[in-house]
Tab-separated table of C-alpha atoms in Angstrom:
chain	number	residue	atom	x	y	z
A	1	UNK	CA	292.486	-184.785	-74.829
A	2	UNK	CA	294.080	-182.531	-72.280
A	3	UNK	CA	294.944	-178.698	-73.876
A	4	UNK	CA	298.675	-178.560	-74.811
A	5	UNK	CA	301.081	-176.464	-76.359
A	6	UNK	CA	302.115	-177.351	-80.131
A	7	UNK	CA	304.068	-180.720	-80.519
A	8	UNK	CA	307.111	-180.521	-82.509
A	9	UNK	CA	307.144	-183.878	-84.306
A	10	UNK	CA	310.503	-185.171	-85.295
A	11	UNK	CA	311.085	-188.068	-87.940
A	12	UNK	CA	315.323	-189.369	-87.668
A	13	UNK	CA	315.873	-191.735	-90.717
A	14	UNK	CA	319.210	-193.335	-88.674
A	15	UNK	CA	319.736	-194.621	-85.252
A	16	UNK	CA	322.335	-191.896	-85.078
A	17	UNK	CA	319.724	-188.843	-85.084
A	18	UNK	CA	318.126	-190.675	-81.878
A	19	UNK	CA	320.266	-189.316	-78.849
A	20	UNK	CA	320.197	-185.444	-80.543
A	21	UNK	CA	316.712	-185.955	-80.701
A	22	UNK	CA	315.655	-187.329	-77.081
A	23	UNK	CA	317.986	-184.653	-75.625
A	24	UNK	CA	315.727	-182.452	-76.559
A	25	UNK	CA	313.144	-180.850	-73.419
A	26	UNK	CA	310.280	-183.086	-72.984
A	27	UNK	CA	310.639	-185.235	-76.632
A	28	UNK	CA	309.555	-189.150	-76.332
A	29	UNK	CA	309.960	-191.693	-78.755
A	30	UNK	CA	306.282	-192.034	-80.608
A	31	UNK	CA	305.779	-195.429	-82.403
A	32	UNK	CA	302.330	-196.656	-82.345
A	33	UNK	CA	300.822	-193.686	-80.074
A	34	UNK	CA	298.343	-195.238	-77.311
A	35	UNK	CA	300.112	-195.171	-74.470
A	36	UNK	CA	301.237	-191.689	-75.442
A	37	UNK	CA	297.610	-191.064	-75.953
A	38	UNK	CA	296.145	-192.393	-72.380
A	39	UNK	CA	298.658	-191.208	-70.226
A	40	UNK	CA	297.792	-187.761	-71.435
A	41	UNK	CA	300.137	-185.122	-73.094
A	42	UNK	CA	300.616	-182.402	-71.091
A	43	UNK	CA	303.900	-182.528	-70.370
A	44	UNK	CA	305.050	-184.161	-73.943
A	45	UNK	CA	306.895	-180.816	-75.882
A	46	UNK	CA	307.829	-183.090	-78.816
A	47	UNK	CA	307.493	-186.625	-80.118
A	48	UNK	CA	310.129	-188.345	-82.052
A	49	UNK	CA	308.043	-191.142	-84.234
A	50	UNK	CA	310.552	-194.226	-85.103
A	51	UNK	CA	308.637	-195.311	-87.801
A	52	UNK	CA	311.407	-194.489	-90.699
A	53	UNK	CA	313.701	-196.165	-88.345
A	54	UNK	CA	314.720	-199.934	-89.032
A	55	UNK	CA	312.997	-201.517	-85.732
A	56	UNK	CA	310.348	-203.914	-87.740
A	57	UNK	CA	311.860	-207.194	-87.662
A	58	UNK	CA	312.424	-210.390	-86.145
A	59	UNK	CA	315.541	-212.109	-86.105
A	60	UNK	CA	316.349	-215.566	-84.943
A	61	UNK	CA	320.404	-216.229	-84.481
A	62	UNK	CA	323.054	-217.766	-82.124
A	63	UNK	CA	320.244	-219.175	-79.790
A	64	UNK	CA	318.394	-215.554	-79.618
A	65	UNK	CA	315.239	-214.664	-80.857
A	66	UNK	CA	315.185	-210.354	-81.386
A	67	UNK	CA	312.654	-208.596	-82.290
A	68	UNK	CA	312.470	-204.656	-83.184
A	69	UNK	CA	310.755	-202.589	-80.784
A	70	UNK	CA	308.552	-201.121	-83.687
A	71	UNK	CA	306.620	-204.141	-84.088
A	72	UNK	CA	303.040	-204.008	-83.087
A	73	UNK	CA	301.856	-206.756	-81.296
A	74	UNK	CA	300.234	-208.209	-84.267
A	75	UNK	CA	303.278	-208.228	-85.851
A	76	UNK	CA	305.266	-209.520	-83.428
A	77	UNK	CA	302.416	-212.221	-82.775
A	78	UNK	CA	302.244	-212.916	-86.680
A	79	UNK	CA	305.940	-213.356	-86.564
A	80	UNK	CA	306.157	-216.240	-83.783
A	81	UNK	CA	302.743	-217.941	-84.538
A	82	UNK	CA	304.359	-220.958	-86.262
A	83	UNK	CA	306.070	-222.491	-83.190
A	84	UNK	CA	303.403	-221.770	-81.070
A	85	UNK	CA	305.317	-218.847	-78.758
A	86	UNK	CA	303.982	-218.529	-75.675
A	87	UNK	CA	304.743	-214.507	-76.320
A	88	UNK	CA	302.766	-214.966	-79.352
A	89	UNK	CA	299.600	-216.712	-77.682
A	90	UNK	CA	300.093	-213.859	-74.544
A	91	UNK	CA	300.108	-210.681	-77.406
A	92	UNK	CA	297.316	-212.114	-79.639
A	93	UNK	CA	295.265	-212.661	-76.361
A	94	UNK	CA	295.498	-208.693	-75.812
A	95	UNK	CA	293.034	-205.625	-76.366
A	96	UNK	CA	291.569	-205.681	-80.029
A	97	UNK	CA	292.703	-206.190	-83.617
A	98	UNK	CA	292.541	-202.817	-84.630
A	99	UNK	CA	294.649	-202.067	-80.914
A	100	UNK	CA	296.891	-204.720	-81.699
A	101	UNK	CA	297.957	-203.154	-84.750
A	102	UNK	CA	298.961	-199.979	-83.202
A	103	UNK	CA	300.289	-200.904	-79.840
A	104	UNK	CA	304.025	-201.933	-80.023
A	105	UNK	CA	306.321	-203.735	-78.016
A	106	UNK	CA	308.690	-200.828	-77.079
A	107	UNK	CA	305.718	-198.588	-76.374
A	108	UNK	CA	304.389	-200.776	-74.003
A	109	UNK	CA	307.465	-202.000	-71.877
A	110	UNK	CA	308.262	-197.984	-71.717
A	111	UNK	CA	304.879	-197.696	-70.232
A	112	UNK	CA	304.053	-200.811	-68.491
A	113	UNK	CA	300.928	-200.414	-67.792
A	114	UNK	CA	299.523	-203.408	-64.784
A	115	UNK	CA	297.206	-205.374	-67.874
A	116	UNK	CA	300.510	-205.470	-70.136
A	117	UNK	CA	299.900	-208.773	-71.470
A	118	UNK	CA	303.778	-208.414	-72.992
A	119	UNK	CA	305.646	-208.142	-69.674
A	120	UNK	CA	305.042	-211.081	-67.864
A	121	UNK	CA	306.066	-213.464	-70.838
A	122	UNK	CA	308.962	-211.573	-71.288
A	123	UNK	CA	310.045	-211.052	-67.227
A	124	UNK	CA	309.432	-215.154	-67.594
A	125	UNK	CA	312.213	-215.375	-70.439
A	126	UNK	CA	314.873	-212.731	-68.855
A	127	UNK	CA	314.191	-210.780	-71.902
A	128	UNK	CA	317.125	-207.788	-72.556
A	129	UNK	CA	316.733	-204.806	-74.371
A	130	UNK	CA	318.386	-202.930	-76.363
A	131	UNK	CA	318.678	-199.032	-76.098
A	132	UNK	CA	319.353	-196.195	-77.535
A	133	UNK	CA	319.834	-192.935	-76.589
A	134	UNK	CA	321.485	-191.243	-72.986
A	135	UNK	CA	321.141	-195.189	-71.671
A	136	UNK	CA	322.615	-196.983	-74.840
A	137	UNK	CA	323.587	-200.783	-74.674
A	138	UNK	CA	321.884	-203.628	-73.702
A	139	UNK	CA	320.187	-204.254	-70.073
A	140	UNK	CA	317.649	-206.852	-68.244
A	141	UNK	CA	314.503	-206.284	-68.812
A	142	UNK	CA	313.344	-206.499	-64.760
A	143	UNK	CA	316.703	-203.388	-64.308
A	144	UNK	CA	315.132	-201.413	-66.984
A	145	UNK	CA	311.529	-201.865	-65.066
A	146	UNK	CA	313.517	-201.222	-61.912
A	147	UNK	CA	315.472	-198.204	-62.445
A	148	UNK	CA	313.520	-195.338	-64.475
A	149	UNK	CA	316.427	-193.255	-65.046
A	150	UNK	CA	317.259	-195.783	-67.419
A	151	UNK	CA	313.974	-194.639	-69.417
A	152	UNK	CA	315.164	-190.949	-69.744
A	153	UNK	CA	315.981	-189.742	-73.242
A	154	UNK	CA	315.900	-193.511	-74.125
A	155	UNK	CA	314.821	-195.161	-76.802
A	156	UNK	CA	314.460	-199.260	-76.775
A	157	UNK	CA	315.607	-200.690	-79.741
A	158	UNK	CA	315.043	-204.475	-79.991
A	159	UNK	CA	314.065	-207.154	-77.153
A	160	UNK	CA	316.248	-210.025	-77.234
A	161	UNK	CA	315.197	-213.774	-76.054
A	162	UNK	CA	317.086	-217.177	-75.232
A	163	UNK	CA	315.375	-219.280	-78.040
A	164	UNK	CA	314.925	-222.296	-75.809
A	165	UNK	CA	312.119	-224.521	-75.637
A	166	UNK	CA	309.811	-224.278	-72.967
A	167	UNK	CA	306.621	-225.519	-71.865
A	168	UNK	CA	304.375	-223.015	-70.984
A	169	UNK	CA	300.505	-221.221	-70.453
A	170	UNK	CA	299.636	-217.972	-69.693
A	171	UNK	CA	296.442	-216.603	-68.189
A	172	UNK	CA	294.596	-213.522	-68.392
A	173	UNK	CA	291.485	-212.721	-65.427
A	174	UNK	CA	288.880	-210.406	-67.375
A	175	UNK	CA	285.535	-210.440	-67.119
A	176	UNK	CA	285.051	-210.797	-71.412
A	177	UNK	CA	288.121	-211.616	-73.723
A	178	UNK	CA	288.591	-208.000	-74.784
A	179	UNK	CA	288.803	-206.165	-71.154
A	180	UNK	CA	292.273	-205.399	-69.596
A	181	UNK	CA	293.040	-208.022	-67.543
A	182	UNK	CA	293.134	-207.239	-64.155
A	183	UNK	CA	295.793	-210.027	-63.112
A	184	UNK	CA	297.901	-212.222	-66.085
A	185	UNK	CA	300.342	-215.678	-64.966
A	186	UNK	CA	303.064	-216.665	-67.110
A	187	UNK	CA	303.752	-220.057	-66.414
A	188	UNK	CA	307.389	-221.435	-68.123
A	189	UNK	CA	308.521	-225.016	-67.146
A	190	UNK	CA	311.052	-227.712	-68.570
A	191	UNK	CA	310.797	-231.106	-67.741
A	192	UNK	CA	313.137	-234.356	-68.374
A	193	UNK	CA	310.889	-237.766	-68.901
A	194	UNK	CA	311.075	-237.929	-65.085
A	195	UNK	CA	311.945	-234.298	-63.455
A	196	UNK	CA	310.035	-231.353	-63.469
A	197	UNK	CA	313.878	-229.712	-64.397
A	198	UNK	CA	313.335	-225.686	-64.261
A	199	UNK	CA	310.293	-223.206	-63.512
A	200	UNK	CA	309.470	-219.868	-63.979
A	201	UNK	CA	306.475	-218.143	-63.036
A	202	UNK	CA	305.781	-214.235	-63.195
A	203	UNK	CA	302.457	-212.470	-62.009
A	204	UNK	CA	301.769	-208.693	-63.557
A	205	UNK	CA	298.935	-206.637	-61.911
A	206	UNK	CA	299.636	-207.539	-58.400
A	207	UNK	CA	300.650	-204.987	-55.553
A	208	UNK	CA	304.140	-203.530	-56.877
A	209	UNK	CA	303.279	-204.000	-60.617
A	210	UNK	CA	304.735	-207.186	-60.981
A	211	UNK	CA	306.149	-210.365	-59.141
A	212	UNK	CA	308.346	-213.392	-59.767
A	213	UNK	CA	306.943	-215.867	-57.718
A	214	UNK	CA	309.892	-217.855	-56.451
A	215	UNK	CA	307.959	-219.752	-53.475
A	216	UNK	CA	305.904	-221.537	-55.659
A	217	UNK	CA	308.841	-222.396	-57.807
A	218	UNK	CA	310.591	-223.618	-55.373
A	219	UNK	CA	308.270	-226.290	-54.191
A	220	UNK	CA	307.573	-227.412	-58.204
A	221	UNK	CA	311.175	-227.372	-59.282
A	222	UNK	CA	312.812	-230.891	-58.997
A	223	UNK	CA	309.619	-232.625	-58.176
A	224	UNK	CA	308.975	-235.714	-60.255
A	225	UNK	CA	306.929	-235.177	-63.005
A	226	UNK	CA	303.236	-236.153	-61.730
A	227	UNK	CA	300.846	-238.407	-63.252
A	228	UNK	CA	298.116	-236.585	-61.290
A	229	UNK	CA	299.703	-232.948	-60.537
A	230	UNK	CA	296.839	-231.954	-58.228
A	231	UNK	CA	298.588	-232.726	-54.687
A	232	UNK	CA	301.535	-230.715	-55.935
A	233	UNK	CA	300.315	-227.999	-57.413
A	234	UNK	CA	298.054	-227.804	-54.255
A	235	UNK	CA	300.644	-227.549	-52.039
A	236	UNK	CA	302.990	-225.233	-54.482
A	237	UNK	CA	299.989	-223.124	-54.269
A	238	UNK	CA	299.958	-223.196	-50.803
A	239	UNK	CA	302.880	-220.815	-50.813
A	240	UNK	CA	301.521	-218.308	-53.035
A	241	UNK	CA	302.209	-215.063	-51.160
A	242	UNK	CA	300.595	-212.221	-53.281
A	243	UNK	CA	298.238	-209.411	-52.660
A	244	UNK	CA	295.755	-207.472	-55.373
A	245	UNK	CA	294.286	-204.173	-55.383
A	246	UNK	CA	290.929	-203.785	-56.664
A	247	UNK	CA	291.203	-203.412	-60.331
A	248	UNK	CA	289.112	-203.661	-63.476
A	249	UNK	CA	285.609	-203.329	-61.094
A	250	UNK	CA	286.837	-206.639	-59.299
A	251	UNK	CA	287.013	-206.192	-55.286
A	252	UNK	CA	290.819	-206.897	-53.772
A	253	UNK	CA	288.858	-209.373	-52.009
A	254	UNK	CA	287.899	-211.600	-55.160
A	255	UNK	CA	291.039	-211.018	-57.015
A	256	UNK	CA	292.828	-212.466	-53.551
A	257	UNK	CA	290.455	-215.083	-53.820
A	258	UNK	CA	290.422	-216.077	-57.487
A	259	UNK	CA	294.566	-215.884	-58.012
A	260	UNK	CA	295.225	-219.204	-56.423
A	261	UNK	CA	292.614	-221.006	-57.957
A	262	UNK	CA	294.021	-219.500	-61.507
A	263	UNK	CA	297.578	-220.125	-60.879
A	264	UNK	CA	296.483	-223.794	-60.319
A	265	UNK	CA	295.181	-224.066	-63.217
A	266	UNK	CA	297.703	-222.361	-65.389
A	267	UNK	CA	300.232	-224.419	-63.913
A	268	UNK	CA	297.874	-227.701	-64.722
A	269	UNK	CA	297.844	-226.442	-68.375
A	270	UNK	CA	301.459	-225.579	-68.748
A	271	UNK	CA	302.761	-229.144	-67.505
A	272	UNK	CA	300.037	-230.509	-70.490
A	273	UNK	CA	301.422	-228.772	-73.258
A	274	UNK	CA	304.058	-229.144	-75.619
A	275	UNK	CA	307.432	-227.530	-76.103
A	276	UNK	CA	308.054	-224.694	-77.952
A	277	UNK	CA	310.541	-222.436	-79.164
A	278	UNK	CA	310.928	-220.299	-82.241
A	279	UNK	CA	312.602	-222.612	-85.104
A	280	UNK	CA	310.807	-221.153	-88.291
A	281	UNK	CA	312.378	-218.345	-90.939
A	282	UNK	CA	313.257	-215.365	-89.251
A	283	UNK	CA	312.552	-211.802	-91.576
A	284	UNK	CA	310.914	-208.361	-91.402
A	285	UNK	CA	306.996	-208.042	-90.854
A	286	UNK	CA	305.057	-205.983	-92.665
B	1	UNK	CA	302.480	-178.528	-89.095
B	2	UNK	CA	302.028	-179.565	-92.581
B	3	UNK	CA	301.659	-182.581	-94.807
B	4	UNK	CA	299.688	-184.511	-97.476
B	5	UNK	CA	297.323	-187.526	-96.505
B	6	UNK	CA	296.263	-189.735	-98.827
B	7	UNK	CA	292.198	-190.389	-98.313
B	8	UNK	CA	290.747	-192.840	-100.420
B	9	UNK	CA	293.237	-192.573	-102.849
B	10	UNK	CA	292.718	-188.519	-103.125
B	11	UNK	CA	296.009	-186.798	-102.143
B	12	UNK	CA	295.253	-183.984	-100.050
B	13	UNK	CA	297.779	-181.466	-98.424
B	14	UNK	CA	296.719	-180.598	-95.286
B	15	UNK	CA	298.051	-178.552	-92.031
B	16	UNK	CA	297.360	-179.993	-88.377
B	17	UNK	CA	298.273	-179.436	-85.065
B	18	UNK	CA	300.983	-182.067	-83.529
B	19	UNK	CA	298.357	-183.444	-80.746
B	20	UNK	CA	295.089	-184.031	-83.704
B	21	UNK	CA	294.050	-187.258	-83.688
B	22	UNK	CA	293.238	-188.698	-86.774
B	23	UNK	CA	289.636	-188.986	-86.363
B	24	UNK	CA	289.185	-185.347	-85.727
B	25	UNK	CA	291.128	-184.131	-89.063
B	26	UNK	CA	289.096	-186.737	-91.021
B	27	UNK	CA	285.814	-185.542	-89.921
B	28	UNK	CA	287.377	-182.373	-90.464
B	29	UNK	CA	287.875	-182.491	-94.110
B	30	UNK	CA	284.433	-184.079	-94.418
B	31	UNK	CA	284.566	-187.412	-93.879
B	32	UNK	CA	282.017	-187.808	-91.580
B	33	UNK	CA	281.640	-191.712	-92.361
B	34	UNK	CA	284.324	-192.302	-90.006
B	35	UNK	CA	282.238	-192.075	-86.878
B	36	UNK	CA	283.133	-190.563	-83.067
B	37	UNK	CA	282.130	-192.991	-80.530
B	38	UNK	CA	284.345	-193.655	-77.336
B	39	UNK	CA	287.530	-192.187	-78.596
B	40	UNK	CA	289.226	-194.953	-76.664
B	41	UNK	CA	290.177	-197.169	-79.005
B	42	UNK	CA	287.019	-199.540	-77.670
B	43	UNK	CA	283.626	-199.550	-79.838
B	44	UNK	CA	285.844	-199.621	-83.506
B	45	UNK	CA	283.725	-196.740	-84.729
B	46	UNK	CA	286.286	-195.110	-86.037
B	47	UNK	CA	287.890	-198.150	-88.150
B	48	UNK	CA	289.726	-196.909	-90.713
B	49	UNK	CA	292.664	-198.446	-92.790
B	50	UNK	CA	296.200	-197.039	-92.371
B	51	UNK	CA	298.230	-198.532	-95.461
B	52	UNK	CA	295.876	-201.557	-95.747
B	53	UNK	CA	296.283	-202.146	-91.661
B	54	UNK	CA	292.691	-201.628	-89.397
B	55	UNK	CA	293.583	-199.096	-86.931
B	56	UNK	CA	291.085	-196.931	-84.432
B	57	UNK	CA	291.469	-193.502	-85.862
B	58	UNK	CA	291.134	-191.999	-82.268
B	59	UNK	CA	293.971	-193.713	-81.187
B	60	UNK	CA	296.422	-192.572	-84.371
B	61	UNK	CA	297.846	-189.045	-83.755
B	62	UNK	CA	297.646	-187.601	-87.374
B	63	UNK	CA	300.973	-186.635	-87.813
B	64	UNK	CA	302.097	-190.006	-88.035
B	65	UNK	CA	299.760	-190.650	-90.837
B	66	UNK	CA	300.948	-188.080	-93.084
B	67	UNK	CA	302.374	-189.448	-95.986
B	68	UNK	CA	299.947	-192.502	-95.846
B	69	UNK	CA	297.031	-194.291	-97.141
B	70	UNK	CA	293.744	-193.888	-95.598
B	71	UNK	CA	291.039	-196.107	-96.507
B	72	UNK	CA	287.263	-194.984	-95.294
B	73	UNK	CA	284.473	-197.072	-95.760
B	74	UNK	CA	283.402	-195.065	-98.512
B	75	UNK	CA	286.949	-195.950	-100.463
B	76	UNK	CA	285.379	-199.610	-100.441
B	77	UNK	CA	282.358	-198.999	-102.645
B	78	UNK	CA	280.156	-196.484	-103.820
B	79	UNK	CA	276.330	-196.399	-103.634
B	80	UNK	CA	276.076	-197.239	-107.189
B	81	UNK	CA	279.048	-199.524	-107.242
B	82	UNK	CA	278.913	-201.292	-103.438
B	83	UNK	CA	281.628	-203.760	-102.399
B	84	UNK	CA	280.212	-207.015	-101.588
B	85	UNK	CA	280.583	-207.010	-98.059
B	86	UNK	CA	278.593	-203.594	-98.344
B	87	UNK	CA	275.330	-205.421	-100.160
B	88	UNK	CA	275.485	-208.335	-97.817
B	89	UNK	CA	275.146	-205.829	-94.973
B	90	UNK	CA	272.129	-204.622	-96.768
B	91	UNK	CA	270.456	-207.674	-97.745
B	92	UNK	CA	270.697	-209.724	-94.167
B	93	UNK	CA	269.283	-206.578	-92.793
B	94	UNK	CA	272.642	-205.646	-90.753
B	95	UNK	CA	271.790	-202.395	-90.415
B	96	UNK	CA	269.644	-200.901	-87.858
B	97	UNK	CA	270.802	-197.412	-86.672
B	98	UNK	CA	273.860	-197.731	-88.974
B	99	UNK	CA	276.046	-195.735	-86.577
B	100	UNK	CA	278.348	-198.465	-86.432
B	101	UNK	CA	278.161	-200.035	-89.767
B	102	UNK	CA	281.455	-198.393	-91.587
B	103	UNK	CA	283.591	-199.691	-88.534
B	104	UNK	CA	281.668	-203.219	-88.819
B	105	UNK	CA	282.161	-203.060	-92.559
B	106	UNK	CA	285.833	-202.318	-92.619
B	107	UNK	CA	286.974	-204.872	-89.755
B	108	UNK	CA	285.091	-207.673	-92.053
B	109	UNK	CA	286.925	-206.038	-95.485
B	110	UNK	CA	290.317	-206.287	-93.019
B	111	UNK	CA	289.034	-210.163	-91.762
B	112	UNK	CA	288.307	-211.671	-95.261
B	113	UNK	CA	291.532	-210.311	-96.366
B	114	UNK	CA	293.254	-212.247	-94.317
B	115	UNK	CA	291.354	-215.332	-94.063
B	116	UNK	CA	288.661	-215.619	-96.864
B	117	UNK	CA	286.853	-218.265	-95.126
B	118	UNK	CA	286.328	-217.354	-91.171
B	119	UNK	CA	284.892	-219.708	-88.987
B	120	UNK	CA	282.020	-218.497	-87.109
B	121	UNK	CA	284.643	-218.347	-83.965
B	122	UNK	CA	286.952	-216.541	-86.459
B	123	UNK	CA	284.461	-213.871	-86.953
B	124	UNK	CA	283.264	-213.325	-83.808
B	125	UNK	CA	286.475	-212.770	-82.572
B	126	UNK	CA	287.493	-210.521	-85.737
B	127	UNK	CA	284.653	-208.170	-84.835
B	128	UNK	CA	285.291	-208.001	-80.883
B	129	UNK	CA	286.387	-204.688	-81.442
B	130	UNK	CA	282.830	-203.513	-82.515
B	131	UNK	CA	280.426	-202.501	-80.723
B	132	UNK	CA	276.689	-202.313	-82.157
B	133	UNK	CA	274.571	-200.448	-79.611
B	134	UNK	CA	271.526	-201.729	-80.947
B	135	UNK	CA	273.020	-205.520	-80.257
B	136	UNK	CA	271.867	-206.667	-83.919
B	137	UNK	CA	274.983	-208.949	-83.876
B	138	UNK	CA	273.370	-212.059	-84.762
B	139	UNK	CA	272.571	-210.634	-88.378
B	140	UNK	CA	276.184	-208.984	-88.375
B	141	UNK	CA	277.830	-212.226	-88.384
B	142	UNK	CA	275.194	-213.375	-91.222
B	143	UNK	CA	276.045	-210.760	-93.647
B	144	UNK	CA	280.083	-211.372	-93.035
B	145	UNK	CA	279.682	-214.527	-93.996
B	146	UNK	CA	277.377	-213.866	-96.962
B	147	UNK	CA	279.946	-211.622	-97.873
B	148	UNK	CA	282.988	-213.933	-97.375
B	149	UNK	CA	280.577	-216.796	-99.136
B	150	UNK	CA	280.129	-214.311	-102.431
B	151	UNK	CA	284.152	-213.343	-102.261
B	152	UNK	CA	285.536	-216.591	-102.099
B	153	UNK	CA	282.783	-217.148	-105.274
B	154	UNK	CA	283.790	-214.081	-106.951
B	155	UNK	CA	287.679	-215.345	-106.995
């Protein structure tokens, strides 16, 4: 660990000791503490840990699925298993148990690191968050990625999510199941008996972070739904128009090489498989 | 900074500085079961259990554990009293260098609590986290499910 000056650790019991708090000089929100941890702490004067704070849950209402930004990912995973959530399939697919149980959903969208197994599920949904702090209210997920002033003196609340059924698969390229991936696909779609009706497909870990990749879409959506999908998913893939750095000791060469063949596939998998949406009890996690 | 940790159900007050992580102030106060291997959160050397949950104690900043309960492989059993996932480490011959036994040990006491009867898949994918640099996995995944054979038994 890099040599720092002494952390002031702050612990608010109410939402309302948040924006005093992260006014503070150089004081981030601490929840599960490995991001904080590998992006080094030099510059961090204080760290405000939300764990007294109520951000543990997940709700299910009006159509929305929330869940608290304080939930790890095995949590959050535990807490969506039942109806098969693609978010819950992406997070348990992700680092370790004993990782899982400290990384947490707010921690990582505020970093975002390229392997985030959360983000691209969540781009795919047009999650919104919730925030706290010098940015409060609620904003897209993609203009909170896209504008980091919103991040400043900010804390993220809760991630809300249209509870709608989708079809879906999501891929992660690593070399064994616990590396960070060095590419992931999200693959939504929603189909009629006939009509492939509505597509959404995000890559994380290309050049620029992070992609929706509307070309593709755009040749799958409307299309009949195919008894043998290969000629369309051949030429949807066609389109692709991505590029990868070399990442995770694979060559920008191979990754450029590999991502078609892999979005194929996904794509393959997600028109097999079932709906899903989140229907079960919502309540805290523990 | 100051605060109380709870270590194996000893209370102990205790001061830190706000960047320790809380691998360094166990093996600080002694516990020297918890081992240092990559301090990335990778080989699960460091297992320990925060408030019944597995964590990697090198990736848990100690302040955020005051307060808590930590649970070290020695809070399982004792050498005259093991647990049984302890003695089924023993007898399948699970041990070789032993350096990381305690994390090995505490992912399968955090596995069977969950699910008391793993799968074979279930296991191996419970103990990913681990790494044994002498690669004696194949008798690893014997003693958890010895273990998980004599709990389920034992209920």
């Amino acid at each position: 660990m890099d040599a720092v000056a002494e952390i002031q650790w702050y612990f608010p019991n109410e939402l309302e000791e948040v924006p005093g708090i992260l006014a503070l000089d150089g004081v981030v929100p601490h929840s599960g503490g490995t991001g904080i941890l590998w992006g080094g702490m030099t510059r961090i004067r204080g760290l405000m840990d939300v764990s007294r704070l109520d951000l543990k849950f997940c709700r299910v209402r009006d159509g929305t699925i929330e869940l608290g930004a304080a939930l790890s990912y095995c949590q959050a995973a535990a807490a969506l298993v039942e109806s098969g959530h693609l978010l819950s399939r992406s997070l348990s697919s992700a680092a370790t148990e004993p990782l899982r149980n400290r990384i947490s959903l707010g921690g990582s969208i505020s970093m975002f690191p390229y392997w985030s197994d959360l983000l691209g599920p969540l781009l795919a949904l047009e999650a919104e968050l919730s925030l706290a702090g010098a940015n409060s209210g609620t904003r897209a997920l993609e203009e909170y990625l896209q504008n980091r002033d919103l991040r400043q003196n900010t804390l993220i609340t809760s991630i809300r999510l249209p509870d709608r059924p989708w079809q879906g698969a999501y891929y992660r390229h690593t070399r064994t199941r616990t590396d960070r991936p060095a590419f992931n696909f999200t693959v939504l779609l929603r189909c009629s008996p006939r009509r492939i009706e509505e597509v959404r497909i995000v890559v994380v870990g290309c050049s620029g972070r992070y992609r929706r990749l509307t070309e593709v879409e755009k040749v799958i959506e409307g299309s009949e739904v195919p008894a043998a999908p290969s000629e369309l998913l051949e030429e949807a893939v066609a389109q692709l128009d991505i590029d990868f750095p070399a990442r995770m000791g694979f060559s920008a060469e191979y990754l450029n090489a590999c991502a078609p063949i892999e979005l194929k596939r996904t794509l393959a998998s997600a028109l097999q498989s079932s709906p899903t949406s989140r229907e079960s009890t919502a309540g805290s996690a523990s | 900074m100051t605060g109380t940790l709870s270590i194996n159900g000893t209370e102990l007050r205790i001061s830190l500085r706000g960047d320790e992580v809380l691998l360094d102030v166990l093996r600080d106060l002694g516990h020297t079961e918890v081992k240092e291997g990559c301090r990335e959160g990778a080989c699960g050397s460091c297992l320990v259990l925060l408030d019944g949950v597995l964590v990697n104690s090198c990736q848990v900043l100690a302040a955020s554990a005051l307060g808590r309960e930590i649970t070290t492989v020695k809070g399982l059993g004792t050498f005259h009293e093991p647990h049984p996932i302890q003695e089924a480490f023993v007898e399948t011959g699970a041990v070789q260098c032993g350096f990381c036994t305690p994390g090995m040990v505490l992912a399968t006491f955090a596995l069977l609590k969950k699910n008391p009867r793993p799968s074979e898949e279930q296991i191996r994918h419970a103990l990913d986290g681990n790494l044994c640099r002498c690669t004696g996995y194949v008798k690893i995944i014997e003693a958890v499910r010895l273990a998980a054979e004599r709990m389920a038994s034992d209920a």
